XYZ file of N, CA, C and O in Angstrom:
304
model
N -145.761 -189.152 -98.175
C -146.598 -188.924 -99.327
C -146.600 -187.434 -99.694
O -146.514 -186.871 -100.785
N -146.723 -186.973 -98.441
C -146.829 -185.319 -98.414
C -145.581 -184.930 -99.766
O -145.780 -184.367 -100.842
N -144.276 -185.494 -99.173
C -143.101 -184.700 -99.981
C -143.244 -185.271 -101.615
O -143.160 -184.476 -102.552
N -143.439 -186.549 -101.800
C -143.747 -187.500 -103.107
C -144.349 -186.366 -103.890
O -143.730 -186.040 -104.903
N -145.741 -185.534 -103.520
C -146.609 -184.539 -104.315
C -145.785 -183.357 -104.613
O -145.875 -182.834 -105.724
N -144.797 -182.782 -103.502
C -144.148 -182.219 -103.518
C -142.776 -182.107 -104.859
O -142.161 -181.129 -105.283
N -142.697 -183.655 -105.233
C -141.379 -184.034 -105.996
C -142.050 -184.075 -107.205
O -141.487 -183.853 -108.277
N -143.288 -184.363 -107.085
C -144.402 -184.416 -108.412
C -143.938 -182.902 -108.964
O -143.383 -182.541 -110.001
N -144.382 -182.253 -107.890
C -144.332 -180.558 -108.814
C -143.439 -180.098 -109.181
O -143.300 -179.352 -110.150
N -142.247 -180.707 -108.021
C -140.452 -180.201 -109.195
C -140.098 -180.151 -110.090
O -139.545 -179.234 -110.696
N -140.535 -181.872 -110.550
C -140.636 -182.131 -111.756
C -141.237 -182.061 -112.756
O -140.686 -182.434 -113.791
N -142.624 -181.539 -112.784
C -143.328 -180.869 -114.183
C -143.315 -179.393 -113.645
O -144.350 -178.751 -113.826
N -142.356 -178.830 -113.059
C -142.328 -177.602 -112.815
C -140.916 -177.485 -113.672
O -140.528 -176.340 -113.902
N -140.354 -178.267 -114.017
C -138.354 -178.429 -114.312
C -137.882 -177.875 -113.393
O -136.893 -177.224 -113.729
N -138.208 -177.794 -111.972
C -136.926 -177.705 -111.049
C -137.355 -176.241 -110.284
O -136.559 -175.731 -109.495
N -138.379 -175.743 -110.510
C -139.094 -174.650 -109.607
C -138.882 -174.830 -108.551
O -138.694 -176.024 -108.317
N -138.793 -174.051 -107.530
C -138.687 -174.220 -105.955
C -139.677 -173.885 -105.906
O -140.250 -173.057 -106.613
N -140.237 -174.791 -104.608
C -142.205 -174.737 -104.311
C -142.289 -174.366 -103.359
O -141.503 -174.492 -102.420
N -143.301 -173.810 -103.412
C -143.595 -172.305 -102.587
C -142.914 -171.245 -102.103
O -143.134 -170.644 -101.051
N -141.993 -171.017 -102.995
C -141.689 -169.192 -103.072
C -142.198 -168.605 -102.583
O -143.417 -168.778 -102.590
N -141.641 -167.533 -101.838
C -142.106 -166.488 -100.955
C -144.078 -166.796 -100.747
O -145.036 -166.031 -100.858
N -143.969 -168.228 -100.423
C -145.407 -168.583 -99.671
C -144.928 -169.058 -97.859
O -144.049 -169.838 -97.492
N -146.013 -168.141 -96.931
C -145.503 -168.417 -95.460
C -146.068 -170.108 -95.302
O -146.854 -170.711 -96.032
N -145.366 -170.568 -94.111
C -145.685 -171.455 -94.092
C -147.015 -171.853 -93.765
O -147.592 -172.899 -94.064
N -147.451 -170.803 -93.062
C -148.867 -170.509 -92.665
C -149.982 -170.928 -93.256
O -150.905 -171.619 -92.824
N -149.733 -170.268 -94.643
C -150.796 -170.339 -95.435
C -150.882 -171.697 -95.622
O -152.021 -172.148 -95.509
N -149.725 -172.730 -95.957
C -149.466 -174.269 -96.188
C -150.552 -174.851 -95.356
O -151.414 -175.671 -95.670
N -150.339 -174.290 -94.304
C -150.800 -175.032 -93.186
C -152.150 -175.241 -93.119
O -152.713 -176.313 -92.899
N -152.773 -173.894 -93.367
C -154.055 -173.269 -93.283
C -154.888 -174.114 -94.821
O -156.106 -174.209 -94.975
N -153.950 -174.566 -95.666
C -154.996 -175.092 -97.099
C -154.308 -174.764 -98.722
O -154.464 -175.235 -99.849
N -153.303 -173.455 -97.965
C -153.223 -173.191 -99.532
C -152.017 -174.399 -100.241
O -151.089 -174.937 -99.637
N -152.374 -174.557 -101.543
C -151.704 -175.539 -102.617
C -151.471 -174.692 -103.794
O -152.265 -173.908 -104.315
N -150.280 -174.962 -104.132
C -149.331 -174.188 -105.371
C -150.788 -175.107 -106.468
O -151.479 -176.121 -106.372
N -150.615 -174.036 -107.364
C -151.162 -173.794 -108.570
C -150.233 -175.424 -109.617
O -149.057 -175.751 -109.456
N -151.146 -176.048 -110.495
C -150.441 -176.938 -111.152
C -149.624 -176.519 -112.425
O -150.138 -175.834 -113.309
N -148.314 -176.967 -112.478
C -147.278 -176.410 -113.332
C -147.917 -176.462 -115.024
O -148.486 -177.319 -115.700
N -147.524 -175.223 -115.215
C -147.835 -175.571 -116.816
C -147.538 -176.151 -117.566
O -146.398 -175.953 -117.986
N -148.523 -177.426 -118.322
C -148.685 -178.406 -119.180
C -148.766 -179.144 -118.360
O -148.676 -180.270 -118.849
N -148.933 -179.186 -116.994
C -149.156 -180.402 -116.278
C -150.186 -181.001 -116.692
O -151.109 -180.221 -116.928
N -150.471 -182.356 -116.929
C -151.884 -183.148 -117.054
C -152.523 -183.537 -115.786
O -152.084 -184.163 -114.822
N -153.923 -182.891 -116.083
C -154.986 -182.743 -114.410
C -154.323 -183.935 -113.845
O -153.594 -183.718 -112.876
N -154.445 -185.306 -114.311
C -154.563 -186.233 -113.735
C -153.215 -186.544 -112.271
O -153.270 -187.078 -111.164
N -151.973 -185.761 -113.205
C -151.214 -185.871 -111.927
C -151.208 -184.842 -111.114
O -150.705 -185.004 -110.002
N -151.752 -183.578 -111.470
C -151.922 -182.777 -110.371
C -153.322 -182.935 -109.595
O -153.672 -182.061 -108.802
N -154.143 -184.111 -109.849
C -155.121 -184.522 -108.689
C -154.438 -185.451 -107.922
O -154.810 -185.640 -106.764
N -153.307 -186.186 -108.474
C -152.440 -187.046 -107.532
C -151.773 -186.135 -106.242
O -151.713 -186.458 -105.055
N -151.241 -184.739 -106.980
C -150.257 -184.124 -105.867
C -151.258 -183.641 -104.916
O -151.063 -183.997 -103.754
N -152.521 -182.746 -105.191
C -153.018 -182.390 -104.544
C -153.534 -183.454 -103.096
O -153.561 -183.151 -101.903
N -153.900 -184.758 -103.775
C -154.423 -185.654 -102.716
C -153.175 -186.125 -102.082
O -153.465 -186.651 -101.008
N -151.722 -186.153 -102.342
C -150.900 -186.300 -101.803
C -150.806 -185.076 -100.670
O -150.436 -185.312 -99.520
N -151.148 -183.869 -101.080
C -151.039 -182.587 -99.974
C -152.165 -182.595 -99.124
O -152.357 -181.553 -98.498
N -153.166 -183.780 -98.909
C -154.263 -183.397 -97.876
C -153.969 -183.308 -96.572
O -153.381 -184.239 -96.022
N -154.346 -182.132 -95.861
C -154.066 -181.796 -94.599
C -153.934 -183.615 -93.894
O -152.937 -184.332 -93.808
N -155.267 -183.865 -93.523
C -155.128 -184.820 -93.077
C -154.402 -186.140 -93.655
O -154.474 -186.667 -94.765
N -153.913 -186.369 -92.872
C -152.798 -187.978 -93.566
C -153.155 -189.249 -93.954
O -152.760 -190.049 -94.801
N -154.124 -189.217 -92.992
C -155.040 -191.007 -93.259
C -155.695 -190.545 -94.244
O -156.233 -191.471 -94.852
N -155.970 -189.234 -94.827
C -156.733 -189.224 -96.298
C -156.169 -188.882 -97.441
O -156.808 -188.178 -98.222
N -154.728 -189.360 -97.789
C -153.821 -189.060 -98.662
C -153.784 -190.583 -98.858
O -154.079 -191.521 -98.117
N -153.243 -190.490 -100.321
C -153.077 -192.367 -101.359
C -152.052 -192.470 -100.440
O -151.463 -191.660 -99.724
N -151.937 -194.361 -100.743
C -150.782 -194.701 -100.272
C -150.207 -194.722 -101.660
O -150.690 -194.365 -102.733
N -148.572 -195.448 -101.218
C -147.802 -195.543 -102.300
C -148.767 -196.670 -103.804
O -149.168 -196.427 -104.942
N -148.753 -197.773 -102.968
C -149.977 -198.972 -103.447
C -150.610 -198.040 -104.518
O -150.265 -197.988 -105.699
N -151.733 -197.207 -103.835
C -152.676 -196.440 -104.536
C -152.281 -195.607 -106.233
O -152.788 -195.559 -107.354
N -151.008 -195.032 -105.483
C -150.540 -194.404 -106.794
C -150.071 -195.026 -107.547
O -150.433 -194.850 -108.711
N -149.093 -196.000 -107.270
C -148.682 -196.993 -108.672
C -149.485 -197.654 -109.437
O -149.150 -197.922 -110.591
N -150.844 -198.078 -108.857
C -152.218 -198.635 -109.505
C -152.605 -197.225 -110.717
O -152.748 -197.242 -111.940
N -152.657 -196.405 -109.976
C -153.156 -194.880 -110.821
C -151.914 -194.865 -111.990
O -152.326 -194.859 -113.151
N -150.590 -194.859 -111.822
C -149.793 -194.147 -112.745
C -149.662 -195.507 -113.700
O -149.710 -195.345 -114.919
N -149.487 -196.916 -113.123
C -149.932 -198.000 -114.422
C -150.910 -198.057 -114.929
O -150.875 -198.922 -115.805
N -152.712 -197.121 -114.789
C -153.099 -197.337 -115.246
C -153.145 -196.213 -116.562
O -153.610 -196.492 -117.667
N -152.581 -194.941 -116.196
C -152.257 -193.537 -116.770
C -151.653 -194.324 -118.233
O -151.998 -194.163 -119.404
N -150.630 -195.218 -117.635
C -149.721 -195.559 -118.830
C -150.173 -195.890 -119.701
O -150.105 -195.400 -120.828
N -151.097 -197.400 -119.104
C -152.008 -198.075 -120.143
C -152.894 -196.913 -120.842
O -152.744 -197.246 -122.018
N -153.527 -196.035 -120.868
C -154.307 -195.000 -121.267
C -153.774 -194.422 -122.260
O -154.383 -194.015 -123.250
N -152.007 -194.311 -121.959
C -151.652 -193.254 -122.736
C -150.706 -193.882 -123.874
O -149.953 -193.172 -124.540
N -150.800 -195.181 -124.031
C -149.616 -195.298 -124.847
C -150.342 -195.745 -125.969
O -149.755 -196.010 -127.018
């Protein structure tokens, strides 16, 4: 899930490499890249809960496809 949030930001980043000169440390410790510009909150509350330290408190896959079919329905 961790990397999924990760692939989230590549892609409304167009292909940014994530976390640039960030140690891994800080990763570790809490810090989360900033959401790409024009990102819509809604999927950067997905990546973020995809990046929660702890694992049993990150969506499952299940979880997110419920969220992004319902995004759709919303948005079309």
């Amino acid at each position: 899930m961790w990397s999924f949030g990760i692939s989230l930001w590549e892609i409304y980043s167009f292909g940014r490499k994530p976390y640039l000169r960030i140690p891994l440390g800080d990763v570790v410790k809490g810090y989360r890249m900033e959401a790409p510009e024009g990102c819509p909150s809604e999927m950067y509350d997905i990546m973020k809960q995809a990046w929660d330290l702890e694992p049993d408190n990150r969506p499952t896959f299940a979880d997110i496809l419920k969220r992004l079919e319902h995004l759709r329905v919303i948005t079309d």
